[in-house]
JSON list of C-alpha atoms in Angstrom, two decimals:
[
{"chain": "U", "resi": 1, "resn": "UNK", "atom": "CA", "xyz": [119.38, 105.32, 109.83]},
{"chain": "U", "resi": 2, "resn": "UNK", "atom": "CA", "xyz": [119.88, 106.46, 113.41]},
{"chain": "U", "resi": 3, "resn": "UNK", "atom": "CA", "xyz": [117.41, 108.93, 114.89]},
{"chain": "U", "resi": 4, "resn": "UNK", "atom": "CA", "xyz": [120.39, 111.15, 115.79]},
{"chain": "U", "resi": 5, "resn": "UNK", "atom": "CA", "xyz": [120.81, 111.87, 112.05]},
{"chain": "U", "resi": 6, "resn": "UNK", "atom": "CA", "xyz": [117.85, 114.25, 112.14]},
{"chain": "U", "resi": 7, "resn": "UNK", "atom": "CA", "xyz": [115.94, 116.40, 114.65]},
{"chain": "U", "resi": 8, "resn": "UNK", "atom": "CA", "xyz": [113.27, 114.76, 116.85]},
{"chain": "U", "resi": 9, "resn": "UNK", "atom": "CA", "xyz": [109.71, 114.56, 115.56]},
{"chain": "U", "resi": 10, "resn": "UNK", "atom": "CA", "xyz": [110.63, 113.42, 112.05]},
{"chain": "U", "resi": 11, "resn": "UNK", "atom": "CA", "xyz": [110.87, 109.71, 112.92]},
{"chain": "U", "resi": 12, "resn": "UNK", "atom": "CA", "xyz": [107.67, 108.76, 111.08]},
{"chain": "U", "resi": 13, "resn": "UNK", "atom": "CA", "xyz": [109.02, 110.21, 107.83]},
{"chain": "U", "resi": 14, "resn": "UNK", "atom": "CA", "xyz": [112.01, 107.86, 108.02]},
{"chain": "U", "resi": 15, "resn": "UNK", "atom": "CA", "xyz": [109.72, 104.91, 107.26]},
{"chain": "U", "resi": 16, "resn": "UNK", "atom": "CA", "xyz": [107.77, 106.51, 104.40]},
{"chain": "U", "resi": 17, "resn": "UNK", "atom": "CA", "xyz": [108.27, 106.73, 100.64]},
{"chain": "U", "resi": 18, "resn": "UNK", "atom": "CA", "xyz": [105.61, 109.41, 100.23]},
{"chain": "U", "resi": 19, "resn": "UNK", "atom": "CA", "xyz": [102.81, 111.37, 101.87]},
{"chain": "U", "resi": 20, "resn": "UNK", "atom": "CA", "xyz": [99.37, 112.68, 100.95]},
{"chain": "U", "resi": 21, "resn": "UNK", "atom": "CA", "xyz": [98.30, 116.23, 101.78]},
{"chain": "U", "resi": 22, "resn": "UNK", "atom": "CA", "xyz": [94.65, 117.29, 101.91]},
{"chain": "U", "resi": 23, "resn": "UNK", "atom": "CA", "xyz": [93.61, 120.90, 102.34]},
{"chain": "U", "resi": 24, "resn": "UNK", "atom": "CA", "xyz": [90.56, 121.71, 104.43]},
{"chain": "U", "resi": 25, "resn": "UNK", "atom": "CA", "xyz": [88.36, 124.54, 103.22]},
{"chain": "U", "resi": 26, "resn": "UNK", "atom": "CA", "xyz": [86.27, 126.62, 105.59]},
{"chain": "U", "resi": 27, "resn": "UNK", "atom": "CA", "xyz": [82.66, 126.90, 104.42]},
{"chain": "U", "resi": 28, "resn": "UNK", "atom": "CA", "xyz": [82.59, 130.50, 105.67]},
{"chain": "U", "resi": 29, "resn": "UNK", "atom": "CA", "xyz": [85.42, 131.33, 103.27]},
{"chain": "U", "resi": 30, "resn": "UNK", "atom": "CA", "xyz": [83.73, 129.56, 100.38]},
{"chain": "U", "resi": 31, "resn": "UNK", "atom": "CA", "xyz": [80.43, 131.36, 100.91]},
{"chain": "U", "resi": 32, "resn": "UNK", "atom": "CA", "xyz": [81.81, 134.82, 101.75]},
{"chain": "U", "resi": 33, "resn": "UNK", "atom": "CA", "xyz": [84.97, 134.93, 99.67]},
{"chain": "U", "resi": 34, "resn": "UNK", "atom": "CA", "xyz": [86.88, 136.25, 102.70]},
{"chain": "U", "resi": 35, "resn": "UNK", "atom": "CA", "xyz": [90.36, 134.70, 102.80]},
{"chain": "U", "resi": 36, "resn": "UNK", "atom": "CA", "xyz": [91.15, 132.60, 105.87]},
{"chain": "U", "resi": 37, "resn": "UNK", "atom": "CA", "xyz": [94.24, 130.73, 107.00]},
{"chain": "U", "resi": 38, "resn": "UNK", "atom": "CA", "xyz": [94.91, 127.35, 105.41]},
{"chain": "U", "resi": 39, "resn": "UNK", "atom": "CA", "xyz": [94.92, 124.01, 107.21]},
{"chain": "U", "resi": 40, "resn": "UNK", "atom": "CA", "xyz": [96.18, 120.74, 105.74]},
{"chain": "U", "resi": 41, "resn": "UNK", "atom": "CA", "xyz": [96.28, 117.13, 106.88]},
{"chain": "U", "resi": 42, "resn": "UNK", "atom": "CA", "xyz": [99.45, 115.17, 106.05]},
{"chain": "U", "resi": 43, "resn": "UNK", "atom": "CA", "xyz": [98.86, 111.40, 105.90]},
{"chain": "U", "resi": 44, "resn": "UNK", "atom": "CA", "xyz": [100.74, 108.24, 104.99]},
{"chain": "U", "resi": 45, "resn": "UNK", "atom": "CA", "xyz": [99.54, 105.67, 102.43]},
{"chain": "U", "resi": 46, "resn": "UNK", "atom": "CA", "xyz": [97.34, 104.00, 105.07]},
{"chain": "U", "resi": 47, "resn": "UNK", "atom": "CA", "xyz": [95.51, 107.21, 105.86]},
{"chain": "U", "resi": 48, "resn": "UNK", "atom": "CA", "xyz": [97.24, 107.68, 109.21]},
{"chain": "U", "resi": 49, "resn": "UNK", "atom": "CA", "xyz": [97.93, 111.29, 110.11]},
{"chain": "U", "resi": 50, "resn": "UNK", "atom": "CA", "xyz": [101.62, 112.20, 110.10]},
{"chain": "U", "resi": 51, "resn": "UNK", "atom": "CA", "xyz": [101.22, 115.95, 110.71]},
{"chain": "U", "resi": 52, "resn": "UNK", "atom": "CA", "xyz": [98.58, 118.62, 110.82]},
{"chain": "U", "resi": 53, "resn": "UNK", "atom": "CA", "xyz": [99.83, 121.66, 108.90]},
{"chain": "U", "resi": 54, "resn": "UNK", "atom": "CA", "xyz": [98.27, 124.81, 110.31]},
{"chain": "U", "resi": 55, "resn": "UNK", "atom": "CA", "xyz": [98.82, 128.34, 109.03]},
{"chain": "U", "resi": 56, "resn": "UNK", "atom": "CA", "xyz": [99.22, 130.92, 111.80]},
{"chain": "U", "resi": 57, "resn": "UNK", "atom": "CA", "xyz": [99.38, 134.08, 109.69]},
{"chain": "U", "resi": 58, "resn": "UNK", "atom": "CA", "xyz": [97.82, 137.23, 111.16]},
{"chain": "U", "resi": 59, "resn": "UNK", "atom": "CA", "xyz": [94.22, 137.46, 109.87]},
{"chain": "U", "resi": 60, "resn": "UNK", "atom": "CA", "xyz": [94.69, 141.01, 108.59]},
{"chain": "U", "resi": 61, "resn": "UNK", "atom": "CA", "xyz": [97.63, 139.93, 106.44]},
{"chain": "U", "resi": 62, "resn": "UNK", "atom": "CA", "xyz": [95.67, 136.95, 105.13]},
{"chain": "U", "resi": 63, "resn": "UNK", "atom": "CA", "xyz": [92.69, 139.05, 104.08]},
{"chain": "U", "resi": 64, "resn": "UNK", "atom": "CA", "xyz": [94.74, 141.92, 102.61]},
{"chain": "U", "resi": 65, "resn": "UNK", "atom": "CA", "xyz": [97.27, 140.02, 100.51]},
{"chain": "U", "resi": 66, "resn": "UNK", "atom": "CA", "xyz": [95.48, 136.76, 99.73]},
{"chain": "U", "resi": 67, "resn": "UNK", "atom": "CA", "xyz": [97.68, 134.14, 98.07]},
{"chain": "U", "resi": 68, "resn": "UNK", "atom": "CA", "xyz": [100.60, 136.61, 97.85]},
{"chain": "U", "resi": 69, "resn": "UNK", "atom": "CA", "xyz": [100.81, 136.94, 101.63]},
{"chain": "U", "resi": 70, "resn": "UNK", "atom": "CA", "xyz": [103.74, 136.22, 103.83]},
{"chain": "U", "resi": 71, "resn": "UNK", "atom": "CA", "xyz": [102.80, 133.12, 105.80]},
{"chain": "U", "resi": 72, "resn": "UNK", "atom": "CA", "xyz": [103.82, 130.83, 108.64]},
{"chain": "U", "resi": 73, "resn": "UNK", "atom": "CA", "xyz": [102.76, 127.17, 108.54]},
{"chain": "U", "resi": 74, "resn": "UNK", "atom": "CA", "xyz": [103.52, 124.85, 111.43]},
{"chain": "U", "resi": 75, "resn": "UNK", "atom": "CA", "xyz": [103.66, 121.07, 111.19]},
{"chain": "U", "resi": 76, "resn": "UNK", "atom": "CA", "xyz": [102.03, 119.71, 114.35]},
{"chain": "U", "resi": 77, "resn": "UNK", "atom": "CA", "xyz": [102.44, 116.17, 115.66]},
{"chain": "U", "resi": 78, "resn": "UNK", "atom": "CA", "xyz": [99.65, 113.86, 116.87]},
{"chain": "U", "resi": 79, "resn": "UNK", "atom": "CA", "xyz": [99.33, 115.68, 120.20]},
{"chain": "U", "resi": 80, "resn": "UNK", "atom": "CA", "xyz": [99.39, 119.17, 118.69]},
{"chain": "U", "resi": 81, "resn": "UNK", "atom": "CA", "xyz": [103.00, 120.07, 119.42]},
{"chain": "U", "resi": 82, "resn": "UNK", "atom": "CA", "xyz": [104.80, 122.05, 116.67]},
{"chain": "U", "resi": 83, "resn": "UNK", "atom": "CA", "xyz": [107.67, 120.19, 115.02]},
{"chain": "U", "resi": 84, "resn": "UNK", "atom": "CA", "xyz": [108.58, 122.25, 111.95]},
{"chain": "U", "resi": 85, "resn": "UNK", "atom": "CA", "xyz": [107.92, 125.85, 110.91]},
{"chain": "U", "resi": 86, "resn": "UNK", "atom": "CA", "xyz": [107.61, 126.84, 107.24]},
{"chain": "U", "resi": 87, "resn": "UNK", "atom": "CA", "xyz": [107.94, 130.59, 106.67]},
{"chain": "U", "resi": 88, "resn": "UNK", "atom": "CA", "xyz": [107.55, 132.89, 103.68]},
{"chain": "U", "resi": 89, "resn": "UNK", "atom": "CA", "xyz": [108.87, 136.31, 104.66]},
{"chain": "U", "resi": 90, "resn": "UNK", "atom": "CA", "xyz": [107.38, 138.58, 102.04]},
{"chain": "U", "resi": 91, "resn": "UNK", "atom": "CA", "xyz": [104.03, 139.83, 100.89]},
{"chain": "U", "resi": 92, "resn": "UNK", "atom": "CA", "xyz": [103.56, 141.13, 97.36]},
{"chain": "U", "resi": 93, "resn": "UNK", "atom": "CA", "xyz": [101.48, 144.31, 97.37]},
{"chain": "U", "resi": 94, "resn": "UNK", "atom": "CA", "xyz": [100.71, 144.43, 93.66]},
{"chain": "U", "resi": 95, "resn": "UNK", "atom": "CA", "xyz": [97.27, 143.05, 92.99]},
{"chain": "U", "resi": 96, "resn": "UNK", "atom": "CA", "xyz": [98.11, 141.84, 89.48]},
{"chain": "U", "resi": 97, "resn": "UNK", "atom": "CA", "xyz": [101.50, 140.43, 90.35]},
{"chain": "U", "resi": 98, "resn": "UNK", "atom": "CA", "xyz": [102.08, 136.69, 90.55]},
{"chain": "U", "resi": 99, "resn": "UNK", "atom": "CA", "xyz": [105.15, 136.90, 92.82]},
{"chain": "U", "resi": 100, "resn": "UNK", "atom": "CA", "xyz": [107.10, 138.71, 90.05]},
{"chain": "U", "resi": 101, "resn": "UNK", "atom": "CA", "xyz": [108.42, 141.58, 92.12]},
{"chain": "U", "resi": 102, "resn": "UNK", "atom": "CA", "xyz": [110.26, 139.57, 94.75]},
{"chain": "U", "resi": 103, "resn": "UNK", "atom": "CA", "xyz": [111.68, 136.10, 95.30]},
{"chain": "U", "resi": 104, "resn": "UNK", "atom": "CA", "xyz": [109.08, 133.47, 96.15]},
{"chain": "U", "resi": 105, "resn": "UNK", "atom": "CA", "xyz": [110.91, 131.52, 98.86]},
{"chain": "U", "resi": 106, "resn": "UNK", "atom": "CA", "xyz": [110.11, 129.55, 101.99]},
{"chain": "U", "resi": 107, "resn": "UNK", "atom": "CA", "xyz": [112.48, 128.67, 104.81]},
{"chain": "U", "resi": 108, "resn": "UNK", "atom": "CA", "xyz": [112.03, 125.45, 106.80]},
{"chain": "U", "resi": 109, "resn": "UNK", "atom": "CA", "xyz": [113.12, 125.36, 110.44]},
{"chain": "U", "resi": 110, "resn": "UNK", "atom": "CA", "xyz": [112.82, 122.72, 113.16]},
{"chain": "U", "resi": 111, "resn": "UNK", "atom": "CA", "xyz": [111.10, 123.87, 116.35]},
{"chain": "U", "resi": 112, "resn": "UNK", "atom": "CA", "xyz": [114.45, 123.63, 118.17]},
{"chain": "U", "resi": 113, "resn": "UNK", "atom": "CA", "xyz": [115.77, 126.38, 115.90]},
{"chain": "U", "resi": 114, "resn": "UNK", "atom": "CA", "xyz": [117.74, 124.10, 113.57]},
{"chain": "U", "resi": 115, "resn": "UNK", "atom": "CA", "xyz": [117.53, 125.41, 110.01]},
{"chain": "U", "resi": 116, "resn": "UNK", "atom": "CA", "xyz": [116.62, 122.57, 107.63]},
{"chain": "U", "resi": 117, "resn": "UNK", "atom": "CA", "xyz": [116.67, 124.29, 104.25]},
{"chain": "U", "resi": 118, "resn": "UNK", "atom": "CA", "xyz": [114.70, 126.38, 101.78]},
{"chain": "U", "resi": 119, "resn": "UNK", "atom": "CA", "xyz": [112.61, 126.16, 98.62]},
{"chain": "U", "resi": 120, "resn": "UNK", "atom": "CA", "xyz": [112.90, 128.88, 95.96]},
{"chain": "U", "resi": 121, "resn": "UNK", "atom": "CA", "xyz": [110.77, 129.42, 92.87]},
{"chain": "U", "resi": 122, "resn": "UNK", "atom": "CA", "xyz": [112.75, 130.01, 89.68]},
{"chain": "U", "resi": 123, "resn": "UNK", "atom": "CA", "xyz": [112.81, 133.63, 88.51]},
{"chain": "U", "resi": 124, "resn": "UNK", "atom": "CA", "xyz": [109.90, 134.71, 86.35]},
{"chain": "U", "resi": 125, "resn": "UNK", "atom": "CA", "xyz": [106.24, 135.30, 87.12]},
{"chain": "U", "resi": 126, "resn": "UNK", "atom": "CA", "xyz": [104.92, 132.00, 85.90]},
{"chain": "U", "resi": 127, "resn": "UNK", "atom": "CA", "xyz": [107.80, 129.57, 86.22]},
{"chain": "U", "resi": 128, "resn": "UNK", "atom": "CA", "xyz": [106.47, 126.23, 87.48]},
{"chain": "U", "resi": 129, "resn": "UNK", "atom": "CA", "xyz": [109.97, 125.21, 88.56]},
{"chain": "U", "resi": 130, "resn": "UNK", "atom": "CA", "xyz": [111.50, 125.27, 92.05]},
{"chain": "U", "resi": 131, "resn": "UNK", "atom": "CA", "xyz": [114.87, 124.57, 93.67]},
{"chain": "U", "resi": 132, "resn": "UNK", "atom": "CA", "xyz": [115.37, 122.92, 97.05]},
{"chain": "U", "resi": 133, "resn": "UNK", "atom": "CA", "xyz": [118.45, 123.75, 99.12]},
{"chain": "U", "resi": 134, "resn": "UNK", "atom": "CA", "xyz": [119.61, 122.04, 102.31]},
{"chain": "U", "resi": 135, "resn": "UNK", "atom": "CA", "xyz": [120.77, 123.75, 105.51]},
{"chain": "U", "resi": 136, "resn": "UNK", "atom": "CA", "xyz": [124.20, 124.47, 104.01]},
{"chain": "U", "resi": 137, "resn": "UNK", "atom": "CA", "xyz": [122.77, 126.13, 100.90]},
{"chain": "U", "resi": 138, "resn": "UNK", "atom": "CA", "xyz": [123.63, 123.18, 98.67]},
{"chain": "U", "resi": 139, "resn": "UNK", "atom": "CA", "xyz": [121.20, 122.50, 95.84]},
{"chain": "U", "resi": 140, "resn": "UNK", "atom": "CA", "xyz": [119.59, 119.11, 96.48]},
{"chain": "U", "resi": 141, "resn": "UNK", "atom": "CA", "xyz": [116.62, 118.86, 94.13]},
{"chain": "U", "resi": 142, "resn": "UNK", "atom": "CA", "xyz": [114.92, 120.61, 91.25]},
{"chain": "U", "resi": 143, "resn": "UNK", "atom": "CA", "xyz": [111.15, 120.46, 90.88]},
{"chain": "U", "resi": 144, "resn": "UNK", "atom": "CA", "xyz": [109.97, 120.79, 87.28]},
{"chain": "U", "resi": 145, "resn": "UNK", "atom": "CA", "xyz": [106.30, 121.58, 86.84]},
{"chain": "U", "resi": 146, "resn": "UNK", "atom": "CA", "xyz": [103.87, 121.35, 83.91]},
{"chain": "U", "resi": 147, "resn": "UNK", "atom": "CA", "xyz": [102.98, 124.36, 81.79]},
{"chain": "U", "resi": 148, "resn": "UNK", "atom": "CA", "xyz": [99.32, 124.16, 82.85]},
{"chain": "U", "resi": 149, "resn": "UNK", "atom": "CA", "xyz": [100.32, 125.01, 86.42]},
{"chain": "U", "resi": 150, "resn": "UNK", "atom": "CA", "xyz": [101.20, 128.54, 85.28]},
{"chain": "U", "resi": 151, "resn": "UNK", "atom": "CA", "xyz": [97.58, 129.39, 84.45]},
{"chain": "U", "resi": 152, "resn": "UNK", "atom": "CA", "xyz": [96.40, 128.33, 87.92]},
{"chain": "U", "resi": 153, "resn": "UNK", "atom": "CA", "xyz": [93.78, 126.05, 86.44]},
{"chain": "U", "resi": 154, "resn": "UNK", "atom": "CA", "xyz": [92.12, 123.28, 88.36]},
{"chain": "U", "resi": 155, "resn": "UNK", "atom": "CA", "xyz": [93.40, 120.44, 86.23]},
{"chain": "U", "resi": 156, "resn": "UNK", "atom": "CA", "xyz": [95.48, 117.67, 87.72]},
{"chain": "U", "resi": 157, "resn": "UNK", "atom": "CA", "xyz": [99.16, 118.64, 87.68]},
{"chain": "U", "resi": 158, "resn": "UNK", "atom": "CA", "xyz": [102.29, 116.55, 87.98]},
{"chain": "U", "resi": 159, "resn": "UNK", "atom": "CA", "xyz": [105.67, 117.95, 89.05]},
{"chain": "U", "resi": 160, "resn": "UNK", "atom": "CA", "xyz": [108.86, 115.94, 88.56]},
{"chain": "U", "resi": 161, "resn": "UNK", "atom": "CA", "xyz": [111.42, 115.90, 91.39]},
{"chain": "U", "resi": 162, "resn": "UNK", "atom": "CA", "xyz": [114.93, 115.58, 90.00]},
{"chain": "U", "resi": 163, "resn": "UNK", "atom": "CA", "xyz": [118.52, 115.70, 91.19]},
{"chain": "U", "resi": 164, "resn": "UNK", "atom": "CA", "xyz": [120.50, 118.87, 90.40]},
{"chain": "U", "resi": 165, "resn": "UNK", "atom": "CA", "xyz": [121.51, 117.37, 87.03]},
{"chain": "U", "resi": 166, "resn": "UNK", "atom": "CA", "xyz": [117.85, 117.95, 86.01]},
{"chain": "U", "resi": 167, "resn": "UNK", "atom": "CA", "xyz": [117.85, 114.46, 84.46]},
{"chain": "U", "resi": 168, "resn": "UNK", "atom": "CA", "xyz": [117.69, 111.88, 87.26]},
{"chain": "U", "resi": 169, "resn": "UNK", "atom": "CA", "xyz": [114.14, 111.58, 88.59]},
{"chain": "U", "resi": 170, "resn": "UNK", "atom": "CA", "xyz": [113.74, 110.66, 92.29]},
{"chain": "U", "resi": 171, "resn": "UNK", "atom": "CA", "xyz": [110.05, 111.31, 92.85]},
{"chain": "U", "resi": 172, "resn": "UNK", "atom": "CA", "xyz": [106.90, 113.18, 91.86]},
{"chain": "U", "resi": 173, "resn": "UNK", "atom": "CA", "xyz": [104.57, 115.76, 93.32]},
{"chain": "U", "resi": 174, "resn": "UNK", "atom": "CA", "xyz": [100.98, 115.48, 92.10]},
{"chain": "U", "resi": 175, "resn": "UNK", "atom": "CA", "xyz": [98.04, 117.77, 92.60]},
{"chain": "U", "resi": 176, "resn": "UNK", "atom": "CA", "xyz": [94.48, 116.70, 91.97]},
{"chain": "U", "resi": 177, "resn": "UNK", "atom": "CA", "xyz": [91.26, 118.59, 92.56]},
{"chain": "U", "resi": 178, "resn": "UNK", "atom": "CA", "xyz": [88.33, 116.56, 93.87]},
{"chain": "U", "resi": 179, "resn": "UNK", "atom": "CA", "xyz": [84.75, 117.72, 93.29]},
{"chain": "U", "resi": 180, "resn": "UNK", "atom": "CA", "xyz": [83.52, 119.42, 96.45]},
{"chain": "U", "resi": 181, "resn": "UNK", "atom": "CA", "xyz": [80.27, 117.50, 96.52]},
{"chain": "U", "resi": 182, "resn": "UNK", "atom": "CA", "xyz": [82.04, 114.13, 96.74]},
{"chain": "U", "resi": 183, "resn": "UNK", "atom": "CA", "xyz": [84.75, 115.04, 99.27]},
{"chain": "U", "resi": 184, "resn": "UNK", "atom": "CA", "xyz": [85.23, 117.91, 101.68]},
{"chain": "U", "resi": 185, "resn": "UNK", "atom": "CA", "xyz": [88.95, 118.30, 100.93]},
{"chain": "U", "resi": 186, "resn": "UNK", "atom": "CA", "xyz": [89.06, 120.49, 97.82]},
{"chain": "U", "resi": 187, "resn": "UNK", "atom": "CA", "xyz": [92.74, 120.26, 96.95]},
{"chain": "U", "resi": 188, "resn": "UNK", "atom": "CA", "xyz": [94.75, 117.06, 97.32]},
{"chain": "U", "resi": 189, "resn": "UNK", "atom": "CA", "xyz": [98.48, 116.56, 96.88]},
{"chain": "U", "resi": 190, "resn": "UNK", "atom": "CA", "xyz": [100.76, 113.54, 96.84]},
{"chain": "U", "resi": 191, "resn": "UNK", "atom": "CA", "xyz": [104.55, 113.61, 96.99]},
{"chain": "U", "resi": 192, "resn": "UNK", "atom": "CA", "xyz": [106.75, 110.54, 96.56]},
{"chain": "U", "resi": 193, "resn": "UNK", "atom": "CA", "xyz": [110.44, 110.14, 97.37]},
{"chain": "U", "resi": 194, "resn": "UNK", "atom": "CA", "xyz": [113.02, 107.37, 98.01]},
{"chain": "U", "resi": 195, "resn": "UNK", "atom": "CA", "xyz": [112.35, 105.61, 101.31]},
{"chain": "U", "resi": 196, "resn": "UNK", "atom": "CA", "xyz": [116.03, 105.85, 102.29]},
{"chain": "U", "resi": 197, "resn": "UNK", "atom": "CA", "xyz": [116.13, 109.64, 101.80]},
{"chain": "U", "resi": 198, "resn": "UNK", "atom": "CA", "xyz": [116.99, 111.62, 104.93]},
{"chain": "U", "resi": 199, "resn": "UNK", "atom": "CA", "xyz": [113.87, 112.78, 106.83]},
{"chain": "U", "resi": 200, "resn": "UNK", "atom": "CA", "xyz": [115.35, 116.29, 106.74]},
{"chain": "U", "resi": 201, "resn": "UNK", "atom": "CA", "xyz": [115.13, 116.21, 102.95]},
{"chain": "U", "resi": 202, "resn": "UNK", "atom": "CA", "xyz": [111.72, 114.54, 103.00]},
{"chain": "U", "resi": 203, "resn": "UNK", "atom": "CA", "xyz": [110.31, 117.37, 105.09]},
{"chain": "U", "resi": 204, "resn": "UNK", "atom": "CA", "xyz": [111.70, 119.87, 102.56]},
{"chain": "U", "resi": 205, "resn": "UNK", "atom": "CA", "xyz": [109.86, 118.03, 99.79]},
{"chain": "U", "resi": 206, "resn": "UNK", "atom": "CA", "xyz": [106.73, 118.10, 101.94]},
{"chain": "U", "resi": 207, "resn": "UNK", "atom": "CA", "xyz": [107.17, 121.85, 102.48]},
{"chain": "U", "resi": 208, "resn": "UNK", "atom": "CA", "xyz": [107.42, 122.38, 98.72]},
{"chain": "U", "resi": 209, "resn": "UNK", "atom": "CA", "xyz": [103.72, 121.46, 98.47]},
{"chain": "U", "resi": 210, "resn": "UNK", "atom": "CA", "xyz": [102.73, 124.60, 100.34]},
{"chain": "U", "resi": 211, "resn": "UNK", "atom": "CA", "xyz": [104.74, 127.07, 98.24]},
{"chain": "U", "resi": 212, "resn": "UNK", "atom": "CA", "xyz": [103.42, 125.39, 95.08]},
{"chain": "U", "resi": 213, "resn": "UNK", "atom": "CA", "xyz": [99.86, 125.50, 96.39]},
{"chain": "U", "resi": 214, "resn": "UNK", "atom": "CA", "xyz": [100.10, 129.21, 97.15]},
{"chain": "U", "resi": 215, "resn": "UNK", "atom": "CA", "xyz": [101.84, 129.96, 93.84]},
{"chain": "U", "resi": 216, "resn": "UNK", "atom": "CA", "xyz": [99.37, 128.25, 91.52]},
{"chain": "U", "resi": 217, "resn": "UNK", "atom": "CA", "xyz": [96.33, 126.71, 93.19]},
{"chain": "U", "resi": 218, "resn": "UNK", "atom": "CA", "xyz": [95.35, 128.82, 96.21]},
{"chain": "U", "resi": 219, "resn": "UNK", "atom": "CA", "xyz": [92.73, 130.86, 94.35]},
{"chain": "U", "resi": 220, "resn": "UNK", "atom": "CA", "xyz": [91.62, 128.46, 91.63]},
{"chain": "U", "resi": 221, "resn": "UNK", "atom": "CA", "xyz": [90.61, 125.57, 93.92]},
{"chain": "U", "resi": 222, "resn": "UNK", "atom": "CA", "xyz": [88.47, 127.81, 96.10]},
{"chain": "U", "resi": 223, "resn": "UNK", "atom": "CA", "xyz": [86.87, 129.54, 93.12]},
{"chain": "U", "resi": 224, "resn": "UNK", "atom": "CA", "xyz": [86.01, 126.15, 91.63]},
{"chain": "U", "resi": 225, "resn": "UNK", "atom": "CA", "xyz": [84.23, 125.17, 94.84]},
{"chain": "U", "resi": 226, "resn": "UNK", "atom": "CA", "xyz": [82.29, 128.46, 94.87]},
{"chain": "U", "resi": 227, "resn": "UNK", "atom": "CA", "xyz": [81.21, 127.81, 91.28]},
{"chain": "U", "resi": 228, "resn": "UNK", "atom": "CA", "xyz": [80.06, 124.32, 92.20]},
{"chain": "U", "resi": 229, "resn": "UNK", "atom": "CA", "xyz": [77.95, 125.72, 95.02]},
{"chain": "U", "resi": 230, "resn": "UNK", "atom": "CA", "xyz": [76.33, 128.20, 92.64]},
{"chain": "U", "resi": 231, "resn": "UNK", "atom": "CA", "xyz": [75.35, 125.36, 90.32]},
{"chain": "U", "resi": 232, "resn": "UNK", "atom": "CA", "xyz": [73.35, 123.79, 93.15]},
{"chain": "U", "resi": 233, "resn": "UNK", "atom": "CA", "xyz": [71.43, 126.96, 93.97]}
]
């Protein structure tokens, strides 16, 4: 594949058949319960950093709306330059709503302004399923999640990535929660995909981790860590 087939900054993804994503938790947030912006490390199978994913949402929005907030996450390269922006343009204002009242969608854009695609959660409050569309609006993949994801529990969860026929499997997205006392990263994800897939589509699959994390695991992982801290008091 020629580098001209995709925007600059995605070259490393061209050589990968999957990535690992670890979320960092701020101890201040764990102890106080005050919501802060999320930061994730994206790594290859050898543990080498591919991107740092940093949320840049306004602090007031983060604290007011919690996991339902509109957010902006930037994928930064090894020298801190933004490569891709992942944006959710709504904030649900109903405290008991789980994204029921509006479409849960993220748009993915290259830093040059090139639109790469979008990820949309299926209609329904607790649907664990998502659709991935490319820059032309064509449906590329369907992500089918387990029923346990709907309850936001801290169990390990496995999502199947399928072609639009909903039959052919091309990869998986896994979430596992690691005990806080054994590792500082509370929530870990892994996504696999064909190595010959376009980097533009690989970055969409990577971006799907963040909308899934916010939809089902944003609160539960942090609450689990708080509970673990209480057990040591």
